[in-house]
């Protein structure tokens, strides 16, 4: 199964309002960032997570952002403060989509790779 704008939006409905052309562009760019030989049968999952991560960073949307641990909150007049999230080199820790992709990367890095 190939990753398409429709499959990304079915997986992450928060991006339904994003133009298909934008989603398709991220899918095309992801071909260079997410190698199918690395993720084997999970290549579509990895690419979908990568696309959702980048859509969250560039387009917004619900369900994907990670704001960091709460350092304080108040109920009266609603206030909340959050610690900064540690950003890794690839920036994947900035969204929940990226965190899911990191978990997948870790799983495959622990496995032997046959070239």
N, CA, C and O atoms as a printed pandas DataFrame, in Angstrom:
     atom_number atom_name residue_name chain_id  residue_number  x_coord  y_coord  z_coord
0              1         N          UNK        A               1    0.839   -1.181    0.000
1              2        CA          UNK        A               1    0.000    0.000    0.000
2              3         C          UNK        A               1    0.881    1.241    0.000
3              4         O          UNK        A               1    1.806    1.337    0.808
4              5         N          UNK        A               2    0.625    2.152   -0.852
5              6        CA          UNK        A               2    1.380    3.401   -0.921
6              7         C          UNK        A               2    0.737    4.457   -0.039
7              8         O          UNK        A               2   -0.478    4.457    0.156
8              9         N          UNK        A               3    1.548    5.349    0.489
9             10        CA          UNK        A               3    1.043    6.451    1.302
10            11         C          UNK        A               3    0.509    7.522    0.360
11            12         O          UNK        A               3    1.192    7.934   -0.578
12            13         N          UNK        A               4   -0.713    7.968    0.616
13            14        CA          UNK        A               4   -1.357    9.009   -0.177
14            15         C          UNK        A               4   -1.908   10.078    0.755
15            16         O          UNK        A               4   -1.963    9.885    1.969
16            17         N          UNK        A               5   -2.312   11.193    0.189
17            18        CA          UNK        A               5   -2.929   12.246    0.995
18            19         C          UNK        A               5   -4.167   11.698    1.705
19            20         O          UNK        A               5   -4.409   12.014    2.870
20            21         N          UNK        A               6   -4.942   10.885    1.008
21            22        CA          UNK        A               6   -6.150   10.311    1.601
22            23         C          UNK        A               6   -5.814    9.379    2.765
23            24         O          UNK        A               6   -6.508    9.385    3.781
24            25         N          UNK        A               7   -4.744    8.569    2.623
25            26        CA          UNK        A               7   -4.403    7.653    3.710
26            27         C          UNK        A               7   -3.860    8.406    4.926
27            28         O          UNK        A               7   -4.106    8.005    6.064
28            29         N          UNK        A               8   -3.127    9.489    4.691
29            30        CA          UNK        A               8   -2.629   10.310    5.808
30            31         C          UNK        A               8   -3.799   10.938    6.547
31            32         O          UNK        A               8   -3.836   10.929    7.777
32            33         N          UNK        A               9   -4.753   11.482    5.805
33            34        CA          UNK        A               9   -5.912   12.130    6.435
34            35         C          UNK        A               9   -6.821   11.117    7.128
35            36         O          UNK        A               9   -7.463   11.451    8.124
36            37         N          UNK        A              10   -6.887    9.899    6.623
37            38        CA          UNK        A              10   -7.664    8.858    7.297
38            39         C          UNK        A              10   -7.002    8.472    8.614
39            40         O          UNK        A              10   -7.689    8.207    9.600
40            41         N          UNK        A              11   -5.683    8.439    8.634
41            42        CA          UNK        A              11   -4.927    8.104    9.841
42            43         C          UNK        A              11   -4.968    9.247   10.845
43            44         O          UNK        A              11   -5.088    9.009   12.047
44            45         N          UNK        A              12   -4.869   10.482   10.368
45            46        CA          UNK        A              12   -4.816   11.665   11.236
46            47         C          UNK        A              12   -5.834   12.698   10.768
47            48         O          UNK        A              12   -5.482   13.634   10.050
48            49         N          UNK        A              13   -7.102   12.533   11.170
49            50        CA          UNK        A              13   -8.163   13.435   10.710
50            51         C          UNK        A              13   -7.947   14.907   11.063
51            52         O          UNK        A              13   -8.614   15.774   10.500
52            53         N          UNK        A              14   -7.031   15.204   11.982
53            54        CA          UNK        A              14   -6.747   16.600   12.316
54            55         C          UNK        A              14   -6.226   17.373   11.106
55            56         O          UNK        A              14   -6.266   18.603   11.086
56            57         N          UNK        A              15   -5.739   16.651   10.100
57            58        CA          UNK        A              15   -5.190   17.309    8.914
58            59         C          UNK        A              15   -6.164   17.316    7.737
59            60         O          UNK        A              15   -5.760   17.583    6.606
60            61         N          UNK        A              16   -7.437   17.028    7.989
61            62        CA          UNK        A              16   -8.442   17.016    6.917
62            63         C          UNK        A              16   -8.507   18.346    6.170
63            64         O          UNK        A              16   -8.761   18.367    4.966
64            65         N          UNK        A              17   -8.280   19.447    6.870
65            66        CA          UNK        A              17   -8.406   20.756    6.233
66            67         C          UNK        A              17   -7.154   21.174    5.460
67            68         O          UNK        A              17   -7.168   22.193    4.770
68            69         N          UNK        A              18   -6.088   20.411    5.568
69            70        CA          UNK        A              18   -4.859   20.714    4.831
70            71         C          UNK        A              18   -5.034   20.280    3.371
71            72         O          UNK        A              18   -5.528   19.186    3.099
72            73         N          UNK        A              19   -4.633   21.126    2.456
73            74        CA          UNK        A              19   -4.778   20.818    1.023
74            75         C          UNK        A              19   -4.018   19.544    0.665
75            76         O          UNK        A              19   -2.913   19.308    1.153
76            77         N          UNK        A              20   -4.620   18.737   -0.184
77            78        CA          UNK        A              20   -3.975   17.494   -0.626
78            79         C          UNK        A              20   -2.605   17.749   -1.244
79            80         O          UNK        A              20   -1.691   16.937   -1.100
80            81         N          UNK        A              21   -2.467   18.883   -1.934
81            82        CA          UNK        A              21   -1.184   19.184   -2.576
82            83         C          UNK        A              21   -0.070   19.365   -1.549
83            84         O          UNK        A              21    1.074   18.998   -1.814
84            85         N          UNK        A              22   -0.384   19.923   -0.385
85            86        CA          UNK        A              22    0.613   20.092    0.675
86            87         C          UNK        A              22    0.991   18.727    1.247
87            88         O          UNK        A              22    2.171   18.436    1.440
88            89         N          UNK        A              23   -0.008   17.894    1.516
89            90        CA          UNK        A              23    0.251   16.556    2.043
90            91         C          UNK        A              23    1.077   15.754    1.040
91            92         O          UNK        A              23    2.024   15.066    1.423
92            93         N          UNK        A              24    0.726   15.841   -0.224
93            94        CA          UNK        A              24    1.437   15.117   -1.271
94            95         C          UNK        A              24    2.886   15.590   -1.380
95            96         O          UNK        A              24    3.781   14.782   -1.626
96            97         N          UNK        A              25    3.120   16.870   -1.201
97            98        CA          UNK        A              25    4.493   17.390   -1.220
98            99         C          UNK        A              25    5.311   16.786   -0.092
99           100         O          UNK        A              25    6.447   16.362   -0.307
100          101         N          UNK        A              26    4.740   16.743    1.118
101          102        CA          UNK        A              26    5.455   16.143    2.251
102          103         C          UNK        A              26    5.713   14.652    2.015
103          104         O          UNK        A              26    6.760   14.135    2.402
104          105         N          UNK        A              27    4.765   13.966    1.385
105          106        CA          UNK        A              27    4.964   12.550    1.067
106          107         C          UNK        A              27    6.150   12.395    0.107
107          108         O          UNK        A              27    6.995   11.520    0.295
108          109         N          UNK        A              28    6.207   13.235   -0.902
109          110        CA          UNK        A              28    7.306   13.168   -1.875
110          111         C          UNK        A              28    8.641   13.453   -1.199
111          112         O          UNK        A              28    9.625   12.759   -1.457
112          113         N          UNK        A              29    8.686   14.457   -0.345
113          114        CA          UNK        A              29    9.927   14.785    0.363
114          115         C          UNK        A              29   10.325   13.678    1.331
115          116         O          UNK        A              29   11.511   13.453    1.574
116          117         N          UNK        A              30    9.344   13.001    1.873
117          118        CA          UNK        A              30    9.615   11.924    2.827
118          119         C          UNK        A              30   10.343   10.744    2.220
119          120         O          UNK        A              30   10.987    9.975    2.934
120          121         N          UNK        A              31   10.249   10.592    0.913
121          122        CA          UNK        A              31   10.942    9.485    0.251
122          123         C          UNK        A              31   12.445    9.547    0.500
123          124         O          UNK        A              31   13.104    8.509    0.564
124          125         N          UNK        A              32   12.985   10.739    0.638
125          126        CA          UNK        A              32   14.407   10.879    0.918
126          127         C          UNK        A              32   14.745   10.807    2.400
127          128         O          UNK        A              32   15.896   10.568    2.766
128          129         N          UNK        A              33   13.757   11.012    3.243
129          130        CA          UNK        A              33   13.988   11.025    4.686
130          131         C          UNK        A              33   13.694    9.689    5.356
131          132         O          UNK        A              33   14.308    9.346    6.366
132          133         N          UNK        A              34   12.767    8.949    4.800
133          134        CA          UNK        A              34   12.346    7.672    5.378
134          135         C          UNK        A              34   12.642    6.580    4.351
135          136         O          UNK        A              34   11.926    6.440    3.359
136          137         N          UNK        A              35   13.675    5.828    4.592
137          138        CA          UNK        A              35   14.078    4.807    3.629
138          139         C          UNK        A              35   13.287    3.516    3.846
139          140         O          UNK        A              35   13.256    2.960    4.944
140          141         N          UNK        A              36   12.656    3.062    2.776
141          142        CA          UNK        A              36   11.843    1.846    2.884
142          143         C          UNK        A              36   12.690    0.625    3.216
143          144         O          UNK        A              36   12.196   -0.310    3.846
144          145         N          UNK        A              37   13.953    0.615    2.805
145          146        CA          UNK        A              37   14.809   -0.529    3.116
146          147         C          UNK        A              37   15.096   -0.626    4.614
147          148         O          UNK        A              37   15.339   -1.716    5.130
148          149         N          UNK        A              38   15.069    0.501    5.306
149          150        CA          UNK        A              38   15.303    0.493    6.752
150          151         C          UNK        A              38   14.089   -0.053    7.485
151          152         O          UNK        A              38   14.226   -0.872    8.393
152          153         N          UNK        A              39   12.893    0.399    7.093
153          154        CA          UNK        A              39   11.669    0.059    7.829
154          155         C          UNK        A              39   10.937   -1.150    7.262
155          156         O          UNK        A              39    9.955   -1.604    7.849
156          157         N          UNK        A              40   11.386   -1.666    6.161
157          158        CA          UNK        A              40   10.840   -2.878    5.560
158          159         C          UNK        A              40    9.321   -2.844    5.491
159          160         O          UNK        A              40    8.763   -1.975    4.820
160          161         N          UNK        A              41    8.635   -3.762    6.162
161          162        CA          UNK        A              41    7.172   -3.838    6.077
162          163         C          UNK        A              41    6.477   -2.689    6.793
163          164         O          UNK        A              41    5.274   -2.494    6.619
164          165         N          UNK        A              42    7.211   -1.927    7.595
165          166        CA          UNK        A              42    6.635   -0.777    8.297
166          167         C          UNK        A              42    6.973    0.547    7.609
167          168         O          UNK        A              42    6.826    1.610    8.211
168          169         N          UNK        A              43    7.420    0.490    6.366
169          170        CA          UNK        A              43    7.827    1.701    5.652
170          171         C          UNK        A              43    6.670    2.689    5.498
171          172         O          UNK        A              43    6.868    3.893    5.661
172          173         N          UNK        A              44    5.470    2.203    5.189
173          174        CA          UNK        A              44    4.316    3.101    5.056
174          175         C          UNK        A              44    3.984    3.757    6.391
175          176         O          UNK        A              44    3.642    4.938    6.442
176          177         N          UNK        A              45    4.087    2.989    7.466
177          178        CA          UNK        A              45    3.821    3.543    8.798
178          179         C          UNK        A              45    4.847    4.637    9.117
179          180         O          UNK        A              45    4.481    5.706    9.604
180          181         N          UNK        A              46    6.105    4.378    8.848
181          182        CA          UNK        A              46    7.161    5.358    9.131
182          183         C          UNK        A              46    6.948    6.626    8.315
183          184         O          UNK        A              46    7.062    7.730    8.848
184          185         N          UNK        A              47    6.642    6.483    7.035
185          186        CA          UNK        A              47    6.424    7.643    6.181
186          187         C          UNK        A              47    5.195    8.425    6.636
187          188         O          UNK        A              47    5.225    9.655    6.665
188          189         N          UNK        A              48    4.129    7.739    6.986
189          190        CA          UNK        A              48    2.919    8.411    7.463
190          191         C          UNK        A              48    3.206    9.213    8.724
191          192         O          UNK        A              48    2.776   10.361    8.839
192          193         N          UNK        A              49    3.927    8.623    9.669
193          194        CA          UNK        A              49    4.275    9.337   10.897
194          195         C          UNK        A              49    5.156   10.542   10.599
195          196         O          UNK        A              49    4.978   11.603   11.196
196          197         N          UNK        A              50    6.116   10.387    9.671
197          198        CA          UNK        A              50    7.002   11.483    9.303
198          199         C          UNK        A              50    6.209   12.626    8.684
199          200         O          UNK        A              50    6.442   13.792    9.003
200          201         N          UNK        A              51    5.270   12.294    7.798
201          202        CA          UNK        A              51    4.437   13.313    7.161
202          203         C          UNK        A              51    3.582   14.024    8.207
203          204         O          UNK        A              51    3.494   15.251    8.201
204          205         N          UNK        A              52    2.952   13.270    9.101
205          206        CA          UNK        A              52    2.118   13.881   10.144
206          207         C          UNK        A              52    2.950   14.788   11.044
207          208         O          UNK        A              52    2.500   15.868   11.427
208          209         N          UNK        A              53    4.148   14.356   11.379
209          210        CA          UNK        A              53    5.060   15.174   12.188
210          211         C          UNK        A              53    5.313   16.518   11.509
211          212         O          UNK        A              53    5.213   17.570   12.140
212          213         N          UNK        A              54    5.637   16.476   10.237
213          214        CA          UNK        A              54    5.938   17.713    9.516
214          215         C          UNK        A              54    4.703   18.564    9.272
215          216         O          UNK        A              54    4.787   19.792    9.278
216          217         N          UNK        A              55    3.560   17.930    9.058
217          218        CA          UNK        A              55    2.318   18.696    8.932
218          219         C          UNK        A              55    1.999   19.405   10.237
219          220         O          UNK        A              55    1.563   20.556   10.228
220          221         N          UNK        A              56    2.214   18.724   11.364
221          222        CA          UNK        A              56    1.954   19.341   12.664
222          223         C          UNK        A              56    2.836   20.574   12.858
223          224         O          UNK        A              56    2.375   21.608   13.342
224          225         N          UNK        A              57    4.096   20.456   12.480
225          226        CA          UNK        A              57    5.024   21.575   12.650
226          227         C          UNK        A              57    4.704   22.747   11.736
227          228         O          UNK        A              57    4.894   23.902   12.119
228          229         N          UNK        A              58    4.223   22.464   10.533
229          230        CA          UNK        A              58    4.012   23.534    9.551
230          231         C          UNK        A              58    2.565   23.990    9.416
231          232         O          UNK        A              58    2.316   25.140    9.055
232          233         N          UNK        A              59    1.612   23.114    9.697
233          234        CA          UNK        A              59    0.201   23.432    9.464
234          235         C          UNK        A              59   -0.628   23.510   10.735
235          236         O          UNK        A              59   -1.755   24.006   10.711
236          237         N          UNK        A              60   -0.078   23.023   11.850
237          238        CA          UNK        A              60   -0.861   22.955   13.080
238          239         C          UNK        A              60   -1.779   21.751   13.046
239          240         O          UNK        A              60   -1.557   20.824   12.266
240          241         N          UNK        A              61   -2.780   21.751   13.860
241          242        CA          UNK        A              61   -3.692   20.615   13.927
242          243         C          UNK        A              61   -3.726   20.089   15.341
243          244         O          UNK        A              61   -2.863   20.411   16.157
244          245         N          UNK        A              62   -4.713   19.288   15.626
245          246        CA          UNK        A              62   -4.872   18.778   16.979
246          247         C          UNK        A              62   -4.345   17.368   17.086
247          248         O          UNK        A              62   -4.272   16.641   16.095
248          249         N          UNK        A              63   -3.977   16.985   18.293
249          250        CA          UNK        A              63   -3.597   15.614   18.559
250          251         C          UNK        A              63   -2.142   15.306   18.336
251          252         O          UNK        A              63   -1.716   14.181   18.592
252          253         N          UNK        A              64   -1.360   16.257   17.869
253          254        CA          UNK        A              64    0.019   15.954   17.575
254          255         C          UNK        A              64    1.042   16.735   18.362
255          256         O          UNK        A              64    2.208   16.344   18.417
256          257         N          UNK        A              65    0.627   17.850   18.982
257          258        CA          UNK        A              65    1.648   18.673   19.610
258          259         C          UNK        A              65    1.991   18.207   21.020
259          260         O          UNK        A              65    1.148   17.705   21.764
260          261         N          UNK        A              66    3.236   18.393   21.347
261          262        CA          UNK        A              66    3.744   18.056   22.671
262          263         C          UNK        A              66    4.265   19.354   23.266
263          264         O          UNK        A              66    5.157   19.983   22.695
264          265         N          UNK        A              67    3.724   19.761   24.401
265          266        CA          UNK        A              67    4.135   21.037   24.965
266          267         C          UNK        A              67    5.118   20.894   26.108
267          268         O          UNK        A              67    5.672   21.894   26.566
268          269         N          UNK        A              68    5.345   19.709   26.572
269          270        CA          UNK        A              68    6.278   19.500   27.672
270          271         C          UNK        A              68    5.539   19.302   28.979
271          272         O          UNK        A              68    4.322   19.480   29.042
272          273         N          UNK        A              69    6.264   18.936   30.021
273          274        CA          UNK        A              69    5.622   18.689   31.302
274          275         C          UNK        A              69    5.131   19.987   31.942
275          276         O          UNK        A              69    5.770   21.033   31.832
276          277         N          UNK        A              70    3.994   19.895   32.605
277          278        CA          UNK        A              70    3.455   21.063   33.292
278          279         C          UNK        A              70    4.337   21.400   34.485
279          280         O          UNK        A              70    4.698   20.526   35.273
280          281         N          UNK        A              71    4.681   22.692   34.607
281          282        CA          UNK        A              71    5.464   23.133   35.758
282          283         C          UNK        A              71    4.572   23.829   36.781
283          284         O          UNK        A              71    4.912   23.912   37.961
284          285         N          UNK        A              72    3.435   24.325   36.320
285          286        CA          UNK        A              72    2.448   24.899   37.234
286          287         C          UNK        A              72    1.130   25.047   36.492
287          288         O          UNK        A              72    1.094   25.095   35.262
288          289         N          UNK        A              73    0.043   25.119   37.263
289          290        CA          UNK        A              73   -1.259   25.387   36.653
290          291         C          UNK        A              73   -2.156   26.018   37.699
291          292         O          UNK        A              73   -1.928   25.858   38.898
292          293         N          UNK        A              74   -3.168   26.731   37.251
293          294        CA          UNK        A              74   -4.114   27.379   38.145
294          295         C          UNK        A              74   -5.484   27.235   37.516
295          296         O          UNK        A              74   -5.615   27.343   36.297
296          297         N          UNK        A              75   -6.486   27.000   38.302
297          298        CA          UNK        A              75   -7.832   26.812   37.764
298          299         C          UNK        A              75   -8.572   28.132   37.657
299          300         O          UNK        A              75   -9.199   28.390   36.630
300          301         N          UNK        A              76   -8.525   28.980   38.677
301          302        CA          UNK        A              76   -9.163   30.289   38.616
302          303         C          UNK        A              76   -8.482   31.159   37.580
303          304         O          UNK        A              76   -7.275   31.386   37.667
304          305         N          UNK        A              77   -9.212   31.645   36.616
305          306        CA          UNK        A              77   -8.687   32.432   35.498
306          307         C          UNK        A              77   -7.744   31.626   34.601
307          308         O          UNK        A              77   -6.996   32.211   33.817
308          309         N          UNK        A              78   -7.766   30.351   34.699
309          310        CA          UNK        A              78   -7.072   29.388   33.849
310          311         C          UNK        A              78   -5.666   29.827   33.438
311          312         O          UNK        A              78   -5.514   30.663   32.547
312          313         N          UNK        A              79   -4.669   29.285   34.062
313          314        CA          UNK        A              79   -3.277   29.545   33.696
314          315         C          UNK        A              79   -2.528   28.221   33.690
315          316         O          UNK        A              79   -2.842   27.328   34.476
316          317         N          UNK        A              80   -1.566   28.089   32.831
317          318        CA          UNK        A              80   -0.740   26.882   32.777
318          319         C          UNK        A              80    0.642   27.267   32.277
319          320         O          UNK        A              80    0.780   28.108   31.389
320          321         N          UNK        A              81    1.659   26.649   32.852
321          322        CA          UNK        A              81    3.037   26.845   32.405
322          323         C          UNK        A              81    3.645   25.486   32.115
323          324         O          UNK        A              81    3.417   24.519   32.842
324          325         N          UNK        A              82    4.416   25.424   31.053
325          326        CA          UNK        A              82    5.018   24.158   30.635
326          327         C          UNK        A              82    6.521   24.325   30.477
327          328         O          UNK        A              82    7.008   25.377   30.062
328          329         N          UNK        A              83    7.245   23.265   30.816
329          330        CA          UNK        A              83    8.690   23.258   30.614
330          331         C          UNK        A              83    8.974   23.104   29.125
331          332         O          UNK        A              83    8.134   22.602   28.377
332          333         N          UNK        A              84   10.138   23.527   28.701
333          334        CA          UNK        A              84   10.530   23.337   27.310
334          335         C          UNK        A              84   10.761   21.862   27.033
335          336         O          UNK        A              84   11.299   21.136   27.869
336          337         N          UNK        A              85   10.352   21.435   25.864
337          338        CA          UNK        A              85   10.601   20.070   25.432
338          339         C          UNK        A              85   12.025   20.014   24.886
339          340         O          UNK        A              85   12.440   20.907   24.148
340          341         N          UNK        A              86   12.763   18.993   25.236
341          342        CA          UNK        A              86   14.097   18.818   24.690
342          343         C          UNK        A              86   13.967   18.422   23.228
343          344         O          UNK        A              86   13.365   17.398   22.903
344          345         N          UNK        A              87   14.527   19.227   22.362
345          346        CA          UNK        A              87   14.444   18.944   20.929
346          347         C          UNK        A              87   15.694   18.168   20.513
347          348         O          UNK        A              87   16.819   18.578   20.799
348          349         N          UNK        A              88   15.482   17.071   19.852
349          350        CA          UNK        A              88   16.603   16.273   19.370
350          351         C          UNK        A              88   17.071   16.823   18.031
351          352         O          UNK        A              88   16.449   17.734   17.483
352          353         N          UNK        A              89   18.130   16.294   17.515
353          354        CA          UNK        A              89   18.720   16.801   16.273
354          355         C          UNK        A              89   17.719   16.761   15.122
355          356         O          UNK        A              89   17.615   17.723   14.360
356          357         N          UNK        A              90   16.995   15.677   14.991
357          358        CA          UNK        A              90   16.026   15.559   13.895
358          359         C          UNK        A              90   14.726   16.301   14.195
359          360         O          UNK        A              90   13.885   16.445   13.308
360          361         N          UNK        A              91   14.548   16.769   15.419
361          362        CA          UNK        A              91   13.341   17.492   15.785
362          363         C          UNK        A              91   12.132   16.605   16.003
363          364         O          UNK        A              91   11.019   17.115   16.126
364          365         N          UNK        A              92   12.313   15.304   16.054
365          366        CA          UNK        A              92   11.174   14.396   16.163
366          367         C          UNK        A              92   10.494   14.448   17.521
367          368         O          UNK        A              92    9.334   14.054   17.636
368          369         N          UNK        A              93   11.175   14.918   18.539
369          370        CA          UNK        A              93   10.564   14.999   19.872
370          371         C          UNK        A              93    9.572   16.153   20.000
371          372         O          UNK        A              93    8.927   16.296   21.039
372          373         N          UNK        A              94    9.441   16.964   18.976
373          374        CA          UNK        A              94    8.569   18.128   19.031
374          375         C          UNK        A              94    7.087   17.798   18.873
375          376         O          UNK        A              94    6.237   18.622   19.211
376          377         N          UNK        A              95    6.758   16.604   18.364
377          378        CA          UNK        A              95    5.352   16.221   18.187
378          379         C          UNK        A              95    5.152   14.772   18.622
379          380         O          UNK        A              95    6.104   13.996   18.702
380          381         N          UNK        A              96    3.921   14.431   18.896
381          382        CA          UNK        A              96    3.639   13.039   19.254
382          383         C          UNK        A              96    3.838   12.116   18.048
383          384         O          UNK        A              96    4.165   10.940   18.214
384          385         N          UNK        A              97    3.642   12.647   16.835
385          386        CA          UNK        A              97    3.899   11.849   15.631
386          387         C          UNK        A              97    5.387   11.513   15.549
387          388         O          UNK        A              97    5.760   10.381   15.243
388          389         N          UNK        A              98    6.218   12.493   15.821
389          390        CA          UNK        A              98    7.657   12.283   15.804
390          391         C          UNK        A              98    8.103   11.310   16.879
391          392         O          UNK        A              98    8.996   10.494   16.650
392          393         N          UNK        A              99    7.482   11.391   18.057
393          394        CA          UNK        A              99    7.813   10.455   19.134
394          395         C          UNK        A              99    7.462    9.020   18.741
395          396         O          UNK        A              99    8.199    8.084   19.053
396          397         N          UNK        A             100    6.335    8.857   18.057
397          398        CA          UNK        A             100    5.947    7.520   17.585
398          399         C          UNK        A             100    6.942    7.026   16.534
399          400         O          UNK        A             100    7.280    5.842   16.507
400          401         N          UNK        A             101    7.408    7.921   15.677
401          402        CA          UNK        A             101    8.408    7.537   14.679
402          403         C          UNK        A             101    9.730    7.183   15.360
403          404         O          UNK        A             101   10.399    6.235   14.948
404          405         N          UNK        A             102   10.112    7.929   16.391
405          406        CA          UNK        A             102   11.329    7.592   17.137
406          407         C          UNK        A             102   11.243    6.196   17.738
407          408         O          UNK        A             102   12.227    5.456   17.730
408          409         N          UNK        A             103   10.080    5.830   18.258
409          410        CA          UNK        A             103    9.896    4.486   18.818
410          411         C          UNK        A             103   10.084    3.428   17.730
411          412         O          UNK        A             103   10.688    2.383   17.970
412          413         N          UNK        A             104    9.564    3.705   16.539
413          414        CA          UNK        A             104    9.728    2.780   15.416
414          415         C          UNK        A             104   11.196    2.702   14.987
415          416         O          UNK        A             104   11.707    1.622   14.690
416          417         N          UNK        A             105   11.854    3.839   14.960
417          418        CA          UNK        A             105   13.284    3.873   14.608
418          419         C          UNK        A             105   14.081    3.042   15.605
419          420         O          UNK        A             105   14.938    2.249   15.216
420          421         N          UNK        A             106   13.798    3.225   16.884
421          422        CA          UNK        A             106   14.516    2.462   17.910
422          423         C          UNK        A             106   14.316    0.959   17.720
423          424         O          UNK        A             106   15.247    0.174   17.898
424          425         N          UNK        A             107   13.114    0.572   17.364
425          426        CA          UNK        A             107   12.834   -0.851   17.166
426          427         C          UNK        A             107   13.677   -1.414   16.027
427          428         O          UNK        A             107   14.223   -2.512   16.134
428          429         N          UNK        A             108   13.781   -0.665   14.946
429          430        CA          UNK        A             108   14.567   -1.151   13.815
430          431         C          UNK        A             108   16.069   -0.989   14.017
431          432         O          UNK        A             108   16.844   -1.759   13.448
432          433         N          UNK        A             109   16.498   -0.023   14.800
433          434        CA          UNK        A             109   17.929    0.125   15.075
434          435         C          UNK        A             109   18.427   -1.015   15.935
435          436         O          UNK        A             109   19.610   -1.354   15.894
436          437         N          UNK        A             110   17.540   -1.610   16.713
437          438        CA          UNK        A             110   17.932   -2.713   17.583
438          439         C          UNK        A             110   18.035   -4.026   16.797
439          440         O          UNK        A             110   18.571   -5.014   17.300
440          441         N          UNK        A             111   17.527   -4.032   15.581
441          442        CA          UNK        A             111   17.532   -5.248   14.766
442          443         C          UNK        A             111   18.738   -5.243   13.838
443          444         O          UNK        A             111   19.220   -4.173   13.467
444          445         N          UNK        A             112   19.223   -6.391   13.464
445          446        CA          UNK        A             112   20.304   -6.427   12.462
446          447         C          UNK        A             112   19.772   -5.957   11.122
447          448         O          UNK        A             112   18.629   -6.242   10.764
448          449         N          UNK        A             113   20.590   -5.249   10.395
449          450        CA          UNK        A             113   20.199   -4.734    9.093
450          451         C          UNK        A             113   20.969   -5.469    8.015
451          452         O          UNK        A             113   22.195   -5.562    8.069
452          453         N          UNK        A             114   20.246   -5.992    7.032
453          454        CA          UNK        A             114   20.867   -6.673    5.901
454          455         C          UNK        A             114   20.791   -5.744    4.704
455          456         O          UNK        A             114   19.701   -5.360    4.282
456          457         N          UNK        A             115   21.921   -5.387    4.164
457          458        CA          UNK        A             115   21.943   -4.442    3.044
458          459         C          UNK        A             115   21.736   -5.151    1.718
459          460         O          UNK        A             115   21.727   -4.506    0.669
